[in-house]
Amino acid sequence: MATLSAIHVYPVKSCAGQSLESATVQPRGLEHDRRWMLVDPDGKFITARQEPRLLQAYAVPTDEGLTLDAPGMPTLAVAAPQTGATLTVKVWKDHVDALAADAAADDWFSRYLGRPVRLVHMGEDVTRRNGSSRAQPGDEVSFADSMPLLLVSLGSLDALNRRLDHPVPMGRFRPNLVVDGVDAHAEDTWKQVTIGDVVFDVAKPCTRCVLVTIDADTGQRDEGGEPLRTLTRYRRTDDGVAFGQLLIPRSGGSVRLGDDVMVRTQG
């Protein structure tokens, strides 16, 4: 029996994740997942691809907003902006309206990264349309790269680690949902998945980049380019190196650790 074995959210895009026992599923993804993001002075999104130290910065959601922590930095409480300056920010090809966090948050991240950045928030009244060909009218997404959620099976990670001299943790791949009890890459064949009472369409494979070569504990890239180098040998597709599947919620509700995972493999 396939079960849900881990749940993760990443409150600030590209910062450290938070493991949960349960999470509310919303149209744009799990509650609190990637609702905040860093941008440069021109409004372009910043990720750990350019700033690996972001992976060591922790943002914990609170009733008021976030609590920030990072190596060498003081703890900072940040309130979610309700009104104030609206910025048009860019995530890949999308332009999205966002609310600016207060100056203290900008200064905190700017000092941590050693460059001027701004922290922005996606309010509930902002809609970023999911422009994928796999999406339906009305589908939306957070500040995630392209889709609301990412699912990876433990079997897929195990198959990769058997090929590596130095195994890597699941955190390298930043999934929202981890499934146990299925064969390696079984998720490649899924069309729809039901976790607990929540239904998701399986939209497309997640193609991988240099981000998976960065050790979140140290912020250092693997000198040999692993595990991307090994994945390239057996997981290359026409669209790129695939690992895990991207999901679009088709119903609301909550998911919990231990939930049964039911799959449909026919279109």
PDB file of C-alpha atoms in Angstrom:
ATOM      1  CA  MET A   1       0.000   0.000   0.000  1.00  0.00           C
ATOM      2  CA  ALA A   2       1.368   3.382  -1.009  1.00  0.00           C
ATOM      3  CA  THR A   3       1.351   5.977   1.776  1.00  0.00           C
ATOM      4  CA  LEU A   4       2.316   9.602   2.278  1.00  0.00           C
ATOM      5  CA  SER A   5       5.595   9.544   4.206  1.00  0.00           C
ATOM      6  CA  ALA A   6       6.623  13.221   4.272  1.00  0.00           C
ATOM      7  CA  ILE A   7       5.161  16.692   3.748  1.00  0.00           C
ATOM      8  CA  HIS A   8       7.302  19.776   3.157  1.00  0.00           C
ATOM      9  CA  VAL A   9       6.652  23.457   2.564  1.00  0.00           C
ATOM     10  CA  TYR A  10       9.137  26.156   1.584  1.00  0.00           C
ATOM     11  CA  PRO A  11       7.659  29.419   2.908  1.00  0.00           C
ATOM     12  CA  VAL A  12      10.239  31.623   1.134  1.00  0.00           C
ATOM     13  CA  LYS A  13      11.149  30.448  -2.350  1.00  0.00           C
ATOM     14  CA  SER A  14      14.598  28.768  -2.314  1.00  0.00           C
ATOM     15  CA  CYS A  15      15.002  28.985   1.468  1.00  0.00           C
ATOM     16  CA  ALA A  16      15.046  25.960   3.776  1.00  0.00           C
ATOM     17  CA  GLY A  17      11.989  23.752   3.960  1.00  0.00           C
ATOM     18  CA  GLN A  18       9.778  22.883   6.891  1.00  0.00           C
ATOM     19  CA  SER A  19       8.525  19.340   7.567  1.00  0.00           C
ATOM     20  CA  LEU A  20       4.887  19.006   8.604  1.00  0.00           C
ATOM     21  CA  GLU A  21       2.581  16.310   9.914  1.00  0.00           C
ATOM     22  CA  SER A  22      -0.359  17.718   7.949  1.00  0.00           C
ATOM     23  CA  ALA A  23      -1.045  20.493   5.476  1.00  0.00           C
ATOM     24  CA  THR A  24      -4.011  22.236   3.925  1.00  0.00           C
ATOM     25  CA  VAL A  25      -4.211  21.946   0.145  1.00  0.00           C
ATOM     26  CA  GLN A  26      -5.183  25.154  -1.649  1.00  0.00           C
ATOM     27  CA  PRO A  27      -5.568  25.801  -5.395  1.00  0.00           C
ATOM     28  CA  ARG A  28      -2.089  27.342  -5.621  1.00  0.00           C
ATOM     29  CA  GLY A  29      -0.424  24.590  -3.546  1.00  0.00           C
ATOM     30  CA  LEU A  30       0.069  23.705   0.100  1.00  0.00           C
ATOM     31  CA  GLU A  31      -0.751  26.456   2.567  1.00  0.00           C
ATOM     32  CA  HIS A  32       2.371  28.550   3.342  1.00  0.00           C
ATOM     33  CA  ASP A  33       4.336  27.070   0.435  1.00  0.00           C
ATOM     34  CA  ARG A  34       6.309  29.657  -1.553  1.00  0.00           C
ATOM     35  CA  ARG A  35       4.069  32.582  -0.702  1.00  0.00           C
ATOM     36  CA  TRP A  36       7.180  34.722  -0.131  1.00  0.00           C
ATOM     37  CA  MET A  37      10.083  35.399  -2.474  1.00  0.00           C
ATOM     38  CA  LEU A  38      13.241  37.468  -2.796  1.00  0.00           C
ATOM     39  CA  VAL A  39      13.743  39.784  -5.743  1.00  0.00           C
ATOM     40  CA  ASP A  40      16.547  42.023  -6.945  1.00  0.00           C
ATOM     41  CA  PRO A  41      16.145  45.816  -7.287  1.00  0.00           C
ATOM     42  CA  ASP A  42      14.588  45.269 -10.733  1.00  0.00           C
ATOM     43  CA  GLY A  43      11.974  42.882  -9.355  1.00  0.00           C
ATOM     44  CA  LYS A  44      13.464  39.701 -10.825  1.00  0.00           C
ATOM     45  CA  PHE A  45      13.230  36.608  -8.656  1.00  0.00           C
ATOM     46  CA  ILE A  46      16.297  35.310  -6.824  1.00  0.00           C
ATOM     47  CA  THR A  47      16.855  31.632  -6.060  1.00  0.00           C
ATOM     48  CA  ALA A  48      19.493  29.374  -4.574  1.00  0.00           C
ATOM     49  CA  ARG A  49      20.768  28.748  -8.089  1.00  0.00           C
ATOM     50  CA  GLN A  50      22.443  32.141  -7.813  1.00  0.00           C
ATOM     51  CA  GLU A  51      22.574  32.388  -4.010  1.00  0.00           C
ATOM     52  CA  PRO A  52      23.176  28.937  -2.453  1.00  0.00           C
ATOM     53  CA  ARG A  53      23.223  30.438   1.063  1.00  0.00           C
ATOM     54  CA  LEU A  54      19.462  30.799   0.826  1.00  0.00           C
ATOM     55  CA  LEU A  55      19.190  27.068   1.476  1.00  0.00           C
ATOM     56  CA  GLN A  56      20.503  27.707   4.996  1.00  0.00           C
ATOM     57  CA  ALA A  57      17.994  30.451   5.771  1.00  0.00           C
ATOM     58  CA  TYR A  58      14.917  29.310   7.700  1.00  0.00           C
ATOM     59  CA  ALA A  59      11.523  30.957   7.461  1.00  0.00           C
ATOM     60  CA  VAL A  60       8.841  29.602   9.802  1.00  0.00           C
ATOM     61  CA  PRO A  61       5.235  30.715   9.223  1.00  0.00           C
ATOM     62  CA  THR A  62       3.459  32.393  12.136  1.00  0.00           C
ATOM     63  CA  ASP A  63      -0.018  33.825  12.589  1.00  0.00           C
ATOM     64  CA  GLU A  64       1.431  37.256  11.804  1.00  0.00           C
ATOM     65  CA  GLY A  65       3.854  36.336   9.011  1.00  0.00           C
ATOM     66  CA  LEU A  66       7.291  34.729   9.322  1.00  0.00           C
ATOM     67  CA  THR A  67      10.157  34.199  11.728  1.00  0.00           C
ATOM     68  CA  LEU A  68      13.543  34.317   9.983  1.00  0.00           C
ATOM     69  CA  ASP A  69      16.787  32.652  11.081  1.00  0.00           C
ATOM     70  CA  ALA A  70      20.096  32.087   9.308  1.00  0.00           C
ATOM     71  CA  PRO A  71      23.754  31.461  10.243  1.00  0.00           C
ATOM     72  CA  GLY A  72      25.296  34.591  11.755  1.00  0.00           C
ATOM     73  CA  MET A  73      22.024  36.514  11.677  1.00  0.00           C
ATOM     74  CA  PRO A  74      19.678  37.591  14.483  1.00  0.00           C
ATOM     75  CA  THR A  75      16.189  36.127  14.579  1.00  0.00           C
ATOM     76  CA  LEU A  76      13.684  38.455  12.940  1.00  0.00           C
ATOM     77  CA  ALA A  77       9.886  38.472  13.041  1.00  0.00           C
ATOM     78  CA  VAL A  78       8.309  39.666   9.803  1.00  0.00           C
ATOM     79  CA  ALA A  79       4.663  40.681   9.498  1.00  0.00           C
ATOM     80  CA  ALA A  80       2.799  39.721   6.349  1.00  0.00           C
ATOM     81  CA  PRO A  81       2.017  42.993   4.560  1.00  0.00           C
ATOM     82  CA  GLN A  82      -1.689  43.741   4.261  1.00  0.00           C
ATOM     83  CA  THR A  83      -1.334  47.059   2.463  1.00  0.00           C
ATOM     84  CA  GLY A  84       1.509  49.166   1.197  1.00  0.00           C
ATOM     85  CA  ALA A  85       3.770  49.228  -1.819  1.00  0.00           C
ATOM     86  CA  THR A  86       2.757  46.842  -4.593  1.00  0.00           C
ATOM     87  CA  LEU A  87       5.583  45.636  -6.800  1.00  0.00           C
ATOM     88  CA  THR A  88       5.408  43.905 -10.145  1.00  0.00           C
ATOM     89  CA  VAL A  89       7.846  41.039  -9.806  1.00  0.00           C
ATOM     90  CA  LYS A  90       9.063  38.529 -12.376  1.00  0.00           C
ATOM     91  CA  VAL A  91       9.124  34.739 -11.933  1.00  0.00           C
ATOM     92  CA  TRP A  92      10.544  33.233 -15.122  1.00  0.00           C
ATOM     93  CA  LYS A  93       8.240  34.699 -17.802  1.00  0.00           C
ATOM     94  CA  ASP A  94       5.409  35.629 -15.427  1.00  0.00           C
ATOM     95  CA  HIS A  95       4.826  39.117 -14.088  1.00  0.00           C
ATOM     96  CA  VAL A  96       3.042  39.043 -10.733  1.00  0.00           C
ATOM     97  CA  ASP A  97       1.809  41.727  -8.350  1.00  0.00           C
ATOM     98  CA  ALA A  98       3.261  41.331  -4.860  1.00  0.00           C
ATOM     99  CA  LEU A  99       3.279  43.268  -1.603  1.00  0.00           C
ATOM    100  CA  ALA A 100       6.611  44.490  -0.273  1.00  0.00           C
ATOM    101  CA  ALA A 101       7.690  43.373   3.188  1.00  0.00           C
ATOM    102  CA  ASP A 102       8.966  46.013   5.589  1.00  0.00           C
ATOM    103  CA  ALA A 103      12.413  47.534   5.305  1.00  0.00           C
ATOM    104  CA  ALA A 104      13.753  45.480   8.223  1.00  0.00           C
ATOM    105  CA  ALA A 105      13.164  42.245   6.274  1.00  0.00           C
ATOM    106  CA  ASP A 106      14.854  43.670   3.179  1.00  0.00           C
ATOM    107  CA  ASP A 107      17.829  44.753   5.266  1.00  0.00           C
ATOM    108  CA  TRP A 108      18.056  41.345   6.985  1.00  0.00           C
ATOM    109  CA  PHE A 109      18.252  39.413   3.725  1.00  0.00           C
ATOM    110  CA  SER A 110      20.477  42.028   2.085  1.00  0.00           C
ATOM    111  CA  ARG A 111      23.018  41.742   4.899  1.00  0.00           C
ATOM    112  CA  TYR A 112      22.848  37.965   4.820  1.00  0.00           C
ATOM    113  CA  LEU A 113      23.439  37.734   1.068  1.00  0.00           C
ATOM    114  CA  GLY A 114      25.734  40.761   0.775  1.00  0.00           C
ATOM    115  CA  ARG A 115      23.656  42.332  -1.988  1.00  0.00           C
ATOM    116  CA  PRO A 116      20.514  44.478  -2.151  1.00  0.00           C
ATOM    117  CA  VAL A 117      17.352  42.374  -2.243  1.00  0.00           C
ATOM    118  CA  ARG A 118      13.695  42.780  -1.332  1.00  0.00           C
ATOM    119  CA  LEU A 119      11.302  40.344   0.296  1.00  0.00           C
ATOM    120  CA  VAL A 120       7.824  40.211  -1.240  1.00  0.00           C
ATOM    121  CA  HIS A 121       4.615  38.408  -0.361  1.00  0.00           C
ATOM    122  CA  MET A 122       1.811  36.922  -2.456  1.00  0.00           C
ATOM    123  CA  GLY A 123      -1.463  37.941  -0.860  1.00  0.00           C
ATOM    124  CA  GLU A 124      -4.660  35.945  -1.070  1.00  0.00           C
ATOM    125  CA  ASP A 125      -6.161  38.451  -3.498  1.00  0.00           C
ATOM    126  CA  VAL A 126      -3.332  37.976  -6.009  1.00  0.00           C
ATOM    127  CA  THR A 127      -3.672  35.337  -8.709  1.00  0.00           C
ATOM    128  CA  ARG A 128      -0.744  34.019 -10.693  1.00  0.00           C
ATOM    129  CA  ARG A 129      -2.264  32.084 -13.545  1.00  0.00           C
ATOM    130  CA  ASN A 130      -0.889  28.633 -14.294  1.00  0.00           C
ATOM    131  CA  GLY A 131       0.011  29.051 -17.945  1.00  0.00           C
ATOM    132  CA  SER A 132       1.095  25.473 -18.582  1.00  0.00           C
ATOM    133  CA  SER A 133      -0.488  23.561 -21.446  1.00  0.00           C
ATOM    134  CA  ARG A 134      -1.415  20.942 -18.834  1.00  0.00           C
ATOM    135  CA  ALA A 135      -3.431  23.437 -16.792  1.00  0.00           C
ATOM    136  CA  GLN A 136      -7.161  24.086 -16.920  1.00  0.00           C
ATOM    137  CA  PRO A 137      -8.815  27.531 -17.005  1.00  0.00           C
ATOM    138  CA  GLY A 138      -8.684  29.044 -13.532  1.00  0.00           C
ATOM    139  CA  ASP A 139      -5.651  27.063 -12.361  1.00  0.00           C
ATOM    140  CA  GLU A 140      -3.156  29.120 -10.393  1.00  0.00           C
ATOM    141  CA  VAL A 141       0.239  28.737  -8.775  1.00  0.00           C
ATOM    142  CA  SER A 142       2.301  30.338  -6.005  1.00  0.00           C
ATOM    143  CA  PHE A 143       5.844  31.654  -6.486  1.00  0.00           C
ATOM    144  CA  ALA A 144       6.870  28.063  -7.344  1.00  0.00           C
ATOM    145  CA  ASP A 145       8.681  27.657 -10.652  1.00  0.00           C
ATOM    146  CA  SER A 146       5.752  26.273 -12.621  1.00  0.00           C
ATOM    147  CA  MET A 147       3.273  24.043 -10.757  1.00  0.00           C
ATOM    148  CA  PRO A 148       1.575  24.042  -7.336  1.00  0.00           C
ATOM    149  CA  LEU A 149       3.170  20.880  -5.901  1.00  0.00           C
ATOM    150  CA  LEU A 150       5.987  18.402  -6.444  1.00  0.00           C
ATOM    151  CA  LEU A 151       5.759  14.700  -5.583  1.00  0.00           C
ATOM    152  CA  VAL A 152       8.671  12.239  -5.408  1.00  0.00           C
ATOM    153  CA  SER A 153       8.660   8.599  -4.339  1.00  0.00           C
ATOM    154  CA  LEU A 154      11.182   7.143  -1.912  1.00  0.00           C
ATOM    155  CA  GLY A 155      11.710   4.345  -4.415  1.00  0.00           C
ATOM    156  CA  SER A 156      12.991   6.853  -6.952  1.00  0.00           C
ATOM    157  CA  LEU A 157      15.489   8.279  -4.464  1.00  0.00           C
ATOM    158  CA  ASP A 158      16.633   4.794  -3.479  1.00  0.00           C
ATOM    159  CA  ALA A 159      17.227   3.901  -7.136  1.00  0.00           C
ATOM    160  CA  LEU A 160      19.347   7.011  -7.572  1.00  0.00           C
ATOM    161  CA  ASN A 161      21.349   6.477  -4.394  1.00  0.00           C
ATOM    162  CA  ARG A 162      22.242   2.924  -5.436  1.00  0.00           C
ATOM    163  CA  ARG A 163      24.046   4.511  -8.389  1.00  0.00           C
ATOM    164  CA  LEU A 164      25.896   7.147  -6.347  1.00  0.00           C
ATOM    165  CA  ASP A 165      29.151   6.793  -4.396  1.00  0.00           C
ATOM    166  CA  HIS A 166      27.752   9.267  -1.862  1.00  0.00           C
ATOM    167  CA  PRO A 167      23.979   9.056  -1.321  1.00  0.00           C
ATOM    168  CA  VAL A 168      21.979  12.267  -1.214  1.00  0.00           C
ATOM    169  CA  PRO A 169      18.956  13.092   0.972  1.00  0.00           C
ATOM    170  CA  MET A 170      15.481  13.729  -0.383  1.00  0.00           C
ATOM    171  CA  GLY A 171      15.903  17.390   0.531  1.00  0.00           C
ATOM    172  CA  ARG A 172      18.091  17.903  -2.536  1.00  0.00           C
ATOM    173  CA  PHE A 173      14.940  17.658  -4.644  1.00  0.00           C
ATOM    174  CA  ARG A 174      12.690  19.905  -2.522  1.00  0.00           C
ATOM    175  CA  PRO A 175       9.469  17.890  -2.825  1.00  0.00           C
ATOM    176  CA  ASN A 176       6.196  18.858  -1.181  1.00  0.00           C
ATOM    177  CA  LEU A 177       4.938  15.275  -0.947  1.00  0.00           C
ATOM    178  CA  VAL A 178       6.946  12.070  -0.556  1.00  0.00           C
ATOM    179  CA  VAL A 179       5.319   8.693  -1.199  1.00  0.00           C
ATOM    180  CA  ASP A 180       6.499   5.345   0.137  1.00  0.00           C
ATOM    181  CA  GLY A 181       5.509   1.848  -0.923  1.00  0.00           C
ATOM    182  CA  VAL A 182       5.861   2.115  -4.721  1.00  0.00           C
ATOM    183  CA  ASP A 183       8.533   1.077  -7.198  1.00  0.00           C
ATOM    184  CA  ALA A 184      11.179   3.473  -8.422  1.00  0.00           C
ATOM    185  CA  HIS A 185       9.693   6.089 -10.757  1.00  0.00           C
ATOM    186  CA  ALA A 186       6.235   4.554 -10.537  1.00  0.00           C
ATOM    187  CA  GLU A 187       5.004   8.155 -10.412  1.00  0.00           C
ATOM    188  CA  ASP A 188       6.013   8.521 -14.080  1.00  0.00           C
ATOM    189  CA  THR A 189       2.985   6.432 -15.050  1.00  0.00           C
ATOM    190  CA  TRP A 190       0.413   8.202 -12.878  1.00  0.00           C
ATOM    191  CA  LYS A 191      -2.296  10.398 -14.379  1.00  0.00           C
ATOM    192  CA  GLN A 192      -4.124  11.211 -11.167  1.00  0.00           C
ATOM    193  CA  VAL A 193      -3.374  10.624  -7.498  1.00  0.00           C
ATOM    194  CA  THR A 194      -5.645  10.771  -4.458  1.00  0.00           C
ATOM    195  CA  ILE A 195      -3.989  11.354  -1.080  1.00  0.00           C
ATOM    196  CA  GLY A 196      -6.438  11.023   1.768  1.00  0.00           C
ATOM    197  CA  ASP A 197      -9.483  12.766   0.290  1.00  0.00           C
ATOM    198  CA  VAL A 198      -7.598  15.208  -1.945  1.00  0.00           C
ATOM    199  CA  VAL A 199      -7.372  14.628  -5.693  1.00  0.00           C
ATOM    200  CA  PHE A 200      -4.436  15.835  -7.792  1.00  0.00           C
ATOM    201  CA  ASP A 201      -3.785  15.707 -11.515  1.00  0.00           C
ATOM    202  CA  VAL A 202      -0.259  14.626 -12.392  1.00  0.00           C
ATOM    203  CA  ALA A 203       0.709  17.434 -14.754  1.00  0.00           C
ATOM    204  CA  LYS A 204       4.222  16.700 -15.976  1.00  0.00           C
ATOM    205  CA  PRO A 205       7.689  15.496 -14.909  1.00  0.00           C
ATOM    206  CA  CYS A 206       9.877  17.874 -12.935  1.00  0.00           C
ATOM    207  CA  THR A 207      13.025  18.669 -14.912  1.00  0.00           C
ATOM    208  CA  ARG A 208      16.145  19.228 -12.845  1.00  0.00           C
ATOM    209  CA  CYS A 209      18.900  21.818 -12.818  1.00  0.00           C
ATOM    210  CA  VAL A 210      22.099  22.671 -10.969  1.00  0.00           C
ATOM    211  CA  LEU A 211      20.150  23.304  -7.751  1.00  0.00           C
ATOM    212  CA  VAL A 212      20.170  19.569  -6.932  1.00  0.00           C
ATOM    213  CA  THR A 213      23.986  19.622  -6.796  1.00  0.00           C
ATOM    214  CA  ILE A 214      24.024  22.025  -3.823  1.00  0.00           C
ATOM    215  CA  ASP A 215      24.370  20.594  -0.312  1.00  0.00           C
ATOM    216  CA  ALA A 216      21.826  22.503   1.773  1.00  0.00           C
ATOM    217  CA  ASP A 217      23.841  21.971   4.963  1.00  0.00           C
ATOM    218  CA  THR A 218      26.973  23.612   3.578  1.00  0.00           C
ATOM    219  CA  GLY A 219      25.741  25.682   0.654  1.00  0.00           C
ATOM    220  CA  GLN A 220      28.485  24.100  -1.478  1.00  0.00           C
ATOM    221  CA  ARG A 221      28.055  22.621  -4.954  1.00  0.00           C
ATOM    222  CA  ASP A 222      29.232  19.074  -5.548  1.00  0.00           C
ATOM    223  CA  GLU A 223      32.530  19.228  -7.454  1.00  0.00           C
ATOM    224  CA  GLY A 224      31.517  16.244  -9.568  1.00  0.00           C
ATOM    225  CA  GLY A 225      28.118  17.653 -10.419  1.00  0.00           C
ATOM    226  CA  GLU A 226      26.276  14.922  -8.526  1.00  0.00           C
ATOM    227  CA  PRO A 227      23.580  13.786  -8.422  1.00  0.00           C
ATOM    228  CA  LEU A 228      22.675  15.607 -11.653  1.00  0.00           C
ATOM    229  CA  ARG A 229      25.501  13.926 -13.534  1.00  0.00           C
ATOM    230  CA  THR A 230      24.242  10.448 -12.671  1.00  0.00           C
ATOM    231  CA  LEU A 231      20.601  11.375 -13.285  1.00  0.00           C
ATOM    232  CA  THR A 232      21.561  12.558 -16.761  1.00  0.00           C
ATOM    233  CA  ARG A 233      22.719   9.035 -17.623  1.00  0.00           C
ATOM    234  CA  TYR A 234      19.358   7.373 -17.045  1.00  0.00           C
ATOM    235  CA  ARG A 235      16.684  10.047 -16.592  1.00  0.00           C
ATOM    236  CA  ARG A 236      17.199  12.271 -19.638  1.00  0.00           C
ATOM    237  CA  THR A 237      14.062  13.125 -21.605  1.00  0.00           C
ATOM    238  CA  ASP A 238      13.358  15.405 -24.553  1.00  0.00           C
ATOM    239  CA  ASP A 239      12.496  18.152 -22.052  1.00  0.00           C
ATOM    240  CA  GLY A 240      15.403  17.638 -19.676  1.00  0.00           C
ATOM    241  CA  VAL A 241      16.524  15.451 -16.781  1.00  0.00           C
ATOM    242  CA  ALA A 242      13.359  14.322 -14.992  1.00  0.00           C
ATOM    243  CA  PHE A 243      12.951  13.362 -11.343  1.00  0.00           C
ATOM    244  CA  GLY A 244       9.549  13.486  -9.635  1.00  0.00           C
ATOM    245  CA  GLN A 245       6.177  14.689 -10.881  1.00  0.00           C
ATOM    246  CA  LEU A 246       4.425  18.049 -10.675  1.00  0.00           C
ATOM    247  CA  LEU A 247       0.835  18.134  -9.443  1.00  0.00           C
ATOM    248  CA  ILE A 248      -2.226  20.361  -9.755  1.00  0.00           C
ATOM    249  CA  PRO A 249      -4.876  20.072  -6.995  1.00  0.00           C
ATOM    250  CA  ARG A 250      -8.349  19.198  -8.194  1.00  0.00           C
ATOM    251  CA  SER A 251     -10.021  19.305  -4.783  1.00  0.00           C
ATOM    252  CA  GLY A 252      -9.408  20.969  -1.430  1.00  0.00           C
ATOM    253  CA  GLY A 253      -8.860  19.458   1.967  1.00  0.00           C
ATOM    254  CA  SER A 254      -5.897  18.318   4.017  1.00  0.00           C
ATOM    255  CA  VAL A 255      -3.173  15.709   3.633  1.00  0.00           C
ATOM    256  CA  ARG A 256      -1.575  13.955   6.600  1.00  0.00           C
ATOM    257  CA  LEU A 257       1.387  11.682   7.170  1.00  0.00           C
ATOM    258  CA  GLY A 258       0.313   8.082   6.725  1.00  0.00           C
ATOM    259  CA  ASP A 259      -2.537   8.897   4.330  1.00  0.00           C
ATOM    260  CA  ASP A 260      -3.219   6.220   1.747  1.00  0.00           C
ATOM    261  CA  VAL A 261      -2.152   7.120  -1.780  1.00  0.00           C
ATOM    262  CA  MET A 262      -4.407   5.870  -4.565  1.00  0.00           C
ATOM    263  CA  VAL A 263      -3.322   6.266  -8.185  1.00  0.00           C
ATOM    264  CA  ARG A 264      -4.934   6.190 -11.609  1.00  0.00           C
ATOM    265  CA  THR A 265      -2.675   5.397 -14.539  1.00  0.00           C
ATOM    266  CA  GLN A 266      -5.174   5.794 -17.392  1.00  0.00           C
ATOM    267  CA  GLY A 267      -6.040   9.146 -18.957  1.00  0.00           C
TER     268      GLY A 267
END
